[in-house]
mmCIF file of C-alpha atoms in Angstrom:
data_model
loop_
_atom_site.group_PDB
_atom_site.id
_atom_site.type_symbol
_atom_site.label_atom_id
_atom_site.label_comp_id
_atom_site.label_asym_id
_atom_site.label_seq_id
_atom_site.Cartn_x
_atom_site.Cartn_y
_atom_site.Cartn_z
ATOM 1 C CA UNK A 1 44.844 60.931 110.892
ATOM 2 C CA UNK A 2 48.172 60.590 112.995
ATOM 3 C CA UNK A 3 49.322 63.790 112.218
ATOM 4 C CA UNK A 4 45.855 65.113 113.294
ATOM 5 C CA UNK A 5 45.643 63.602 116.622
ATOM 6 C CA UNK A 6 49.559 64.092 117.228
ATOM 7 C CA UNK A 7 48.854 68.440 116.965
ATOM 8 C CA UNK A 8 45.371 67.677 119.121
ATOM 9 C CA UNK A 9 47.913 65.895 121.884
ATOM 10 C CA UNK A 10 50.123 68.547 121.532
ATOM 11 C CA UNK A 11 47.465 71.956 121.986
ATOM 12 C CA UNK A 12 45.821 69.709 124.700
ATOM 13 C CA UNK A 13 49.794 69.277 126.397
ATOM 14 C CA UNK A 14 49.794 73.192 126.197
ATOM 15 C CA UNK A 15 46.698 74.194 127.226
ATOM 16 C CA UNK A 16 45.642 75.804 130.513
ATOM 17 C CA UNK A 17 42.079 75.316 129.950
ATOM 18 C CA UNK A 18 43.139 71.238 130.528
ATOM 19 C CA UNK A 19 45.049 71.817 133.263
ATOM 20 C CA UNK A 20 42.253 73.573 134.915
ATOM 21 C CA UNK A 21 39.557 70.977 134.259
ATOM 22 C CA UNK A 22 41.888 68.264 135.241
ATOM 23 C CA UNK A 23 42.040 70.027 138.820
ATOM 24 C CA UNK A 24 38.682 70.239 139.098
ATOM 25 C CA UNK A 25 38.136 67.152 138.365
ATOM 26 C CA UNK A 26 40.786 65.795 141.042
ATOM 27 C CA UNK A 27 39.275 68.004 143.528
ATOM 28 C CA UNK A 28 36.145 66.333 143.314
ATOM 29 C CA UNK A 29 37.642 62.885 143.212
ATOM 30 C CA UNK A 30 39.387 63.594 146.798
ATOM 31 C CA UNK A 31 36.365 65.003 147.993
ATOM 32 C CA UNK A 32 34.574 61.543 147.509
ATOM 33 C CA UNK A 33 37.522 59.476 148.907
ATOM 34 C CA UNK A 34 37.494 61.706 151.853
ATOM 35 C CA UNK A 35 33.577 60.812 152.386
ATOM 36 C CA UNK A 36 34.039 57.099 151.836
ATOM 37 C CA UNK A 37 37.057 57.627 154.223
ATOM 38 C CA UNK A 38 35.356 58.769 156.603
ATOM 39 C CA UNK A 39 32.296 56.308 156.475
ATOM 40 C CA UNK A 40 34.917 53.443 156.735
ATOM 41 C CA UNK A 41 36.160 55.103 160.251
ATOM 42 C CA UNK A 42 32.508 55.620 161.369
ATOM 43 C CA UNK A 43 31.526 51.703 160.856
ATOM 44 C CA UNK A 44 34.792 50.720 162.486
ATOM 45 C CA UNK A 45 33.587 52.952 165.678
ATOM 46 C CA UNK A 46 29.956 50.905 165.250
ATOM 47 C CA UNK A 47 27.840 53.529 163.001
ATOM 48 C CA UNK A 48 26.420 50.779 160.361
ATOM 49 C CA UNK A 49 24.180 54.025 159.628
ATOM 50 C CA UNK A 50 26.091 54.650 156.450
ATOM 51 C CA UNK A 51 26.742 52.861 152.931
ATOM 52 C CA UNK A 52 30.821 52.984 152.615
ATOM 53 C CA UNK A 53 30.639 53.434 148.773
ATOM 54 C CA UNK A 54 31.014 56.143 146.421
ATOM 55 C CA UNK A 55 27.279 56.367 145.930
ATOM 56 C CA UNK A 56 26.413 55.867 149.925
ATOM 57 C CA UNK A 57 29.339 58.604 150.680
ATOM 58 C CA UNK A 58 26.929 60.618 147.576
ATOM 59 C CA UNK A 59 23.777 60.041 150.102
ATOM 60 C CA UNK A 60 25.761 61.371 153.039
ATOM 61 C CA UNK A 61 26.974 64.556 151.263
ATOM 62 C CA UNK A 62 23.343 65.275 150.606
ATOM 63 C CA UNK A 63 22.047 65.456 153.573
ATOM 64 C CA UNK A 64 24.782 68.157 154.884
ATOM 65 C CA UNK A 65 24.352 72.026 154.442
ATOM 66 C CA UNK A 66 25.080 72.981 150.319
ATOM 67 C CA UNK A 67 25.683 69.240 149.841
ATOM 68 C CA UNK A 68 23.334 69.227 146.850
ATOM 69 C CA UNK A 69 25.774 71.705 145.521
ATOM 70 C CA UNK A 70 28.764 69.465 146.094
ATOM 71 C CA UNK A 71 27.046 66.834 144.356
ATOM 72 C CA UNK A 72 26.430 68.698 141.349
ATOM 73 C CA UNK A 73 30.236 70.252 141.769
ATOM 74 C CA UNK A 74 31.475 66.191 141.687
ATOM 75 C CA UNK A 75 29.454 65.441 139.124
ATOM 76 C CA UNK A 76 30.692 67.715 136.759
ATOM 77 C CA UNK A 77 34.504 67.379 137.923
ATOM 78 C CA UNK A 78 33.890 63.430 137.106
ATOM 79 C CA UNK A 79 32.616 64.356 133.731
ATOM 80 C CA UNK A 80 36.098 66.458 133.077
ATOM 81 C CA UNK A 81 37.748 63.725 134.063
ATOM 82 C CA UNK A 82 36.089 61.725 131.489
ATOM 83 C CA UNK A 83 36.818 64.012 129.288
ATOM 84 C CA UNK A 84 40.218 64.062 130.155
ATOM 85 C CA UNK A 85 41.205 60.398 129.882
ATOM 86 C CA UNK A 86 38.850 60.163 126.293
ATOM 87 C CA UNK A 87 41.810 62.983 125.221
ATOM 88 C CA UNK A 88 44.714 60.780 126.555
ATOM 89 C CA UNK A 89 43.754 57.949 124.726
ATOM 90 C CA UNK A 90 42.771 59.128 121.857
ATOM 91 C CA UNK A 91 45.937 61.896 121.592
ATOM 92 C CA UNK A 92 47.886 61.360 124.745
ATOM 93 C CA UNK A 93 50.692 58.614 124.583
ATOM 94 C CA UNK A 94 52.781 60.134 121.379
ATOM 95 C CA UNK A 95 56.323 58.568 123.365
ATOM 96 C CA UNK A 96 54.603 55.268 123.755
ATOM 97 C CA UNK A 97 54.446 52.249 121.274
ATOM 98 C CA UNK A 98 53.731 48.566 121.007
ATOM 99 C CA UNK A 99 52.388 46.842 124.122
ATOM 100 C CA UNK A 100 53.309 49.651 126.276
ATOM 101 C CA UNK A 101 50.798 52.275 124.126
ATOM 102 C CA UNK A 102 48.175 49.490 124.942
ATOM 103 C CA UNK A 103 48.638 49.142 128.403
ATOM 104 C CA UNK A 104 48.052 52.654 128.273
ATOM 105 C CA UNK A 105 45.172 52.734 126.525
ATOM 106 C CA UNK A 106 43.702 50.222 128.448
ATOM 107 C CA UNK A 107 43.871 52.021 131.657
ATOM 108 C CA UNK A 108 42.668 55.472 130.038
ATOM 109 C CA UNK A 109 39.452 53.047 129.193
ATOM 110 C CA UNK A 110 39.114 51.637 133.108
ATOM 111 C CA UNK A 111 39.892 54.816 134.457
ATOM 112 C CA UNK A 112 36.899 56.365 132.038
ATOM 113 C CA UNK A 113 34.963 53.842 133.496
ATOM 114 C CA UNK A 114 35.438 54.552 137.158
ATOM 115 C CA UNK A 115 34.771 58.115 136.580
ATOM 116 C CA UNK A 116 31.911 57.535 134.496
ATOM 117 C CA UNK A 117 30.503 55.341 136.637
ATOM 118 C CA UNK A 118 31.393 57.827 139.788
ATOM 119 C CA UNK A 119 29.454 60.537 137.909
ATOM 120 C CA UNK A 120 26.406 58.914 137.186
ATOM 121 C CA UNK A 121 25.527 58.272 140.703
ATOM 122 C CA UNK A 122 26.541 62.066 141.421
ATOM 123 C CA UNK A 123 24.025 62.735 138.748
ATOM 124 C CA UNK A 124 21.441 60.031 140.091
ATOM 125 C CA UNK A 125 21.968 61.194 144.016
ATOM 126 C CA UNK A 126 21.334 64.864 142.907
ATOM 127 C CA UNK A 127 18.572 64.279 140.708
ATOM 128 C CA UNK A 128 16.824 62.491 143.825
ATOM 129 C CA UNK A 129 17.390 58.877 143.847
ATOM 130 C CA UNK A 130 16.973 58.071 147.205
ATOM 131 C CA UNK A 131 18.746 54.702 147.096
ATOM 132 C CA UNK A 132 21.919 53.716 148.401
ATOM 133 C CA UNK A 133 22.697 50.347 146.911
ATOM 134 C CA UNK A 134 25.749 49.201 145.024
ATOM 135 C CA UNK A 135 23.808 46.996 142.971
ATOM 136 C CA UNK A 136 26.976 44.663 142.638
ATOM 137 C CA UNK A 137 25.161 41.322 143.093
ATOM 138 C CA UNK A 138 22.685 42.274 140.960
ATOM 139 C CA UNK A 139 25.633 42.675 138.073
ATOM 140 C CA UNK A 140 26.719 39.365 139.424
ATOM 141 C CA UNK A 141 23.211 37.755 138.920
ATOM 142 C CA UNK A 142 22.623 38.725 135.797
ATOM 143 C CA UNK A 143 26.303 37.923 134.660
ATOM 144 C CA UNK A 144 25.646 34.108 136.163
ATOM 145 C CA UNK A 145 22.483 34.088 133.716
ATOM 146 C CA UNK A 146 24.469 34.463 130.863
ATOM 147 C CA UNK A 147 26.487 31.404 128.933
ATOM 148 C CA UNK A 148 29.268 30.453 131.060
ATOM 149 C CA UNK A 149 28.256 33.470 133.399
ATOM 150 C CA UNK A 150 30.023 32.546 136.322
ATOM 151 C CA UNK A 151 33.240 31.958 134.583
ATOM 152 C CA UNK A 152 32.757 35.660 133.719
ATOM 153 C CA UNK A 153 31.775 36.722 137.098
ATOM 154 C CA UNK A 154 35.177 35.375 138.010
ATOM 155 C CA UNK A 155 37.091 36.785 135.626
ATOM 156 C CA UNK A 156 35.776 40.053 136.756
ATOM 157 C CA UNK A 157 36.833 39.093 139.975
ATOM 158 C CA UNK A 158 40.391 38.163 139.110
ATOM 159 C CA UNK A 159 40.591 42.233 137.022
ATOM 160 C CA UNK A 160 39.194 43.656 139.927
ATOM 161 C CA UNK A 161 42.008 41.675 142.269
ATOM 162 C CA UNK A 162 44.327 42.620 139.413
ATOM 163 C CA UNK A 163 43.839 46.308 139.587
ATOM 164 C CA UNK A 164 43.915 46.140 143.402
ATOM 165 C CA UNK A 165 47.054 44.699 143.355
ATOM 166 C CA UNK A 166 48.620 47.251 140.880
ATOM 167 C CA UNK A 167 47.203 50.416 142.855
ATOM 168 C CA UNK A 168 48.747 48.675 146.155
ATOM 169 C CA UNK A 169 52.402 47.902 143.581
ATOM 170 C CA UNK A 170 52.061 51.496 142.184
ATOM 171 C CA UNK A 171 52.533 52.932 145.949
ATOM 172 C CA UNK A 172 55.137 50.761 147.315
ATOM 173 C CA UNK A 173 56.806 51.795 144.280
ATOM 174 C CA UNK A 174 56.090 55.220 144.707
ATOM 175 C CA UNK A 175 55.100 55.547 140.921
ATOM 176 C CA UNK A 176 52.544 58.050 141.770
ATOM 177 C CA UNK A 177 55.578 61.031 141.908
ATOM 178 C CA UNK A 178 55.326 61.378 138.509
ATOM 179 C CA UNK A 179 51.519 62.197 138.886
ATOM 180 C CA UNK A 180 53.795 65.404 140.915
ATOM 181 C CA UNK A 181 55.577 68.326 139.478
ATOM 182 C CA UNK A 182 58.907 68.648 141.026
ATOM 183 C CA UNK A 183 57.819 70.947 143.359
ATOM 184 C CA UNK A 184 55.176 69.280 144.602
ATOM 185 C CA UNK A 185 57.756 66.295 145.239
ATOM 186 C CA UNK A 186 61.110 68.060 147.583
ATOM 187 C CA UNK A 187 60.901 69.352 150.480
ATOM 188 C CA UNK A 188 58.790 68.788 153.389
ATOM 189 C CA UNK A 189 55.282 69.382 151.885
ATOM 190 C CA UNK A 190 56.507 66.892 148.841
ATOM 191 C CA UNK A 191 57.889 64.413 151.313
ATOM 192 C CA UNK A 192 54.030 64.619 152.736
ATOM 193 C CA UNK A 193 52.861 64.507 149.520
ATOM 194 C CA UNK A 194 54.502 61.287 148.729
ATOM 195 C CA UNK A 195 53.815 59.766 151.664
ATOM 196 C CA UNK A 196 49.974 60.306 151.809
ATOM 197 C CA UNK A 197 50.136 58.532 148.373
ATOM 198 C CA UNK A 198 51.963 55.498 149.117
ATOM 199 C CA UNK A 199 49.582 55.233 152.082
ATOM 200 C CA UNK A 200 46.459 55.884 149.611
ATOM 201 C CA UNK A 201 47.145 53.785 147.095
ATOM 202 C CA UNK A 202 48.242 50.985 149.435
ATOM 203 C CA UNK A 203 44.658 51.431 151.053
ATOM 204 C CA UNK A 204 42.817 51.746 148.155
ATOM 205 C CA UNK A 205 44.205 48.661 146.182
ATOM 206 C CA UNK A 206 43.743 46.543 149.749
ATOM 207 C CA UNK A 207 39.772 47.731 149.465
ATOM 208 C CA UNK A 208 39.566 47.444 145.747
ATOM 209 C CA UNK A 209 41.171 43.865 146.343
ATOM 210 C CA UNK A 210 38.845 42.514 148.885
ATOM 211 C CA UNK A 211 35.823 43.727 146.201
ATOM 212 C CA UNK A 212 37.264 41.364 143.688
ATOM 213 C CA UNK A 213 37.839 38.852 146.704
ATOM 214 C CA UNK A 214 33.629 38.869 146.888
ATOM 215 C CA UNK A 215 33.080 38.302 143.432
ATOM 216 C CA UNK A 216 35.845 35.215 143.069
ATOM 217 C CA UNK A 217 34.222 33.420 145.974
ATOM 218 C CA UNK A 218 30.372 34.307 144.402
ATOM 219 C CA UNK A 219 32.106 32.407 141.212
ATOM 220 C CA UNK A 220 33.547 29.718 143.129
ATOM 221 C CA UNK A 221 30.172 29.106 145.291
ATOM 222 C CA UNK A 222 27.945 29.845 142.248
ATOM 223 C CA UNK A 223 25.997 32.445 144.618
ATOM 224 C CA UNK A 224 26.092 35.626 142.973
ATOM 225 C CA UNK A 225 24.608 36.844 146.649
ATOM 226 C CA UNK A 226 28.315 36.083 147.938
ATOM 227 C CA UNK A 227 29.528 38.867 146.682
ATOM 228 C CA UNK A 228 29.147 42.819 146.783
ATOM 229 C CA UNK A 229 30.669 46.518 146.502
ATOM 230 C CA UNK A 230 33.254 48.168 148.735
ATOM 231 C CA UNK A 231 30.604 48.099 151.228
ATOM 232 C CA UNK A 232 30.275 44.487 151.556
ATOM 233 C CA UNK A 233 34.138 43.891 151.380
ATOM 234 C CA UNK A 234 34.982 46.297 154.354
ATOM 235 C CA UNK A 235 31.767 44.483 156.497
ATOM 236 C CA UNK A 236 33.708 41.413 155.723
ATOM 237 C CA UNK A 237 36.921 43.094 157.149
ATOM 238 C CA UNK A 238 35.153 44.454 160.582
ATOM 239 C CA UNK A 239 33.581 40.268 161.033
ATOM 240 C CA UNK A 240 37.560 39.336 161.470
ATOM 241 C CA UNK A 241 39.608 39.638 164.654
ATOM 242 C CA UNK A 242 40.799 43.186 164.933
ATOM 243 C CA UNK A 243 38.589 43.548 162.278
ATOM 244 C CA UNK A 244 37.690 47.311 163.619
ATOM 245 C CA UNK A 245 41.320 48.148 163.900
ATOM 246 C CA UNK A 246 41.992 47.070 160.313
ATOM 247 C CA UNK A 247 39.333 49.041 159.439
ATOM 248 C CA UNK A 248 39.901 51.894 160.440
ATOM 249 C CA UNK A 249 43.415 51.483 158.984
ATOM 250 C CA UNK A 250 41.578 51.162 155.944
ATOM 251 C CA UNK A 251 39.571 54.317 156.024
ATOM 252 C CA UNK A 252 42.679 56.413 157.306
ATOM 253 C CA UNK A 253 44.545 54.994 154.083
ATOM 254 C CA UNK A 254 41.441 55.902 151.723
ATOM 255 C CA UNK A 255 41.669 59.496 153.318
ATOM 256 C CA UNK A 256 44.881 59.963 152.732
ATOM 257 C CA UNK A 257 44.520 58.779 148.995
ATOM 258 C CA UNK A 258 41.970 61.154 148.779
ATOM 259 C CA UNK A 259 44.520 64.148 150.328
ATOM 260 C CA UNK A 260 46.800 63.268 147.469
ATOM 261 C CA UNK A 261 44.361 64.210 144.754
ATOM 262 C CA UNK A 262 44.450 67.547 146.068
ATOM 263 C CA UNK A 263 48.154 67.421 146.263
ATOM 264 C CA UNK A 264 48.414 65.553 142.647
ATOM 265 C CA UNK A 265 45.372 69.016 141.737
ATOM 266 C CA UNK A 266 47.662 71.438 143.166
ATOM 267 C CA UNK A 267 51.243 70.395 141.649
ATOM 268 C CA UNK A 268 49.867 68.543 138.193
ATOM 269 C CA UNK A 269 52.022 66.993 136.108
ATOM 270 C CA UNK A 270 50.180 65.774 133.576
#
């Protein structure tokens, strides 16, 4: 069985046909981060018109001219991506042992999730749903129902804080290069490159972080209504002083993050 899924890892390491769908698949995932950029700006210049989520930045896209088309476009690119990160963990990894293998595996699983989650409400928004709710304090509810329920929501909380945190770490770090082919990391353009992801991934683990913020404090109050999606975090954000500028900040950073993906689509490294 090892030697079975060691050749699968290797074809897959070789193959073009990958490559491709992985770029696809990135494309679409900077698309959406450029949407829920955007939104962020537009509610930190006093449009509350908008849901800043994946799904409300979904919404938005379909209302534009061959938006329905994007939709469908994202949805299928999140599906790939699925794909993708099902492969890595189930034939990626071959260098890796031990408790580094696992961490590995374990983020193949939470990035499946993300995109699986992202392309279901591509699916949802194109097939009509006219909603535009995250639907995170219902999860929160319904977790508080269960047997020690809000011990649970606050676990969550603390993984979601958790990944924030590493997103923000992998930045500073500037671990996201080796998401980069060398020549997609010297020069000028690569110095851009690099740069646009430290910003992105600073931005994005700040707004990830302030979700999980939401669902401590619902734990802590035992008011699953306390907390809420990336929506509800970044309203929270705009009620503080300078809350507008920080905003902002915010939605510049998530657009950048976004601009990477098409830099990481464009110079892959996989």
């Amino acid at each position: 069985m090892a030697d079975l899924s060691d050749q699968i890892g290797r074809k897959a390491d070789q193959s073009d046909w990958v490559d491709h769908a992985v770029r696809v698949g990135l494309v679409a995932y900077g698309v959406v981060h450029l949407l829920i950029g955007w939104l962020a700006i537009q509610l930190a210049l006093g449009d509350h018109s908008g849901t800043v989520s994946s799904q409300g930045a979904l919404h938005q896209l379909a209302g534009e001219t061959l938006g329905l088309v994007l939709i469908w476009l994202i949805a299928i690119g999140m599906v790939l991506l699925v794909l993708w990160r099902l492969l890595e963990l189930v034939a990626g990894h071959r260098d890796a042992d031990g408790a580094d293998l696992w961490r590995k595996r374990a983020a193949d699983v939470l990035k499946m999730g993300i995109y699986g989650t992202l392309a279901l409400s591509a699916f949802s928004v194109a097939l009509g749903d006219k909603g535009g709710g995250s639907g995170t304090d219902t999860y929160s509810a319904q977790l508080m129902r269960l047997p020690f329920g809000v011990w649970l929501v606050g676990a969550l909380g603390l993984a979601i804080i958790g990944y924030g945190v590493a997103q923000i770490w992998r930045g500073l770090s500037e671990k996201h290069a080796k998401h980069l082919k060398a020549e997609g990391k010297t020069g000028d353009a690569g110095s851009a490159y690099l740069l646009l992801g430290k910003i992105g991934y600073v931005a994005k683990g700040i707004a990830v972080g302030l979700v999980g913020g939401l669902f401590v404090y619902a734990a802590m109050t035992h008011d699953p209504k306390k907390s809420g999606g990336l929506d509800a975090a970044l309203q929270q954000v705009l009620a503080q002083p300078f809350g507008p500028v920080m905003l902002g900040a915010i939605g510049l950073g998530v657009i950048c993050y976004g601009l990477f993906c098409f830099a990481r689509a464009r110079h892959l490294s996989r």
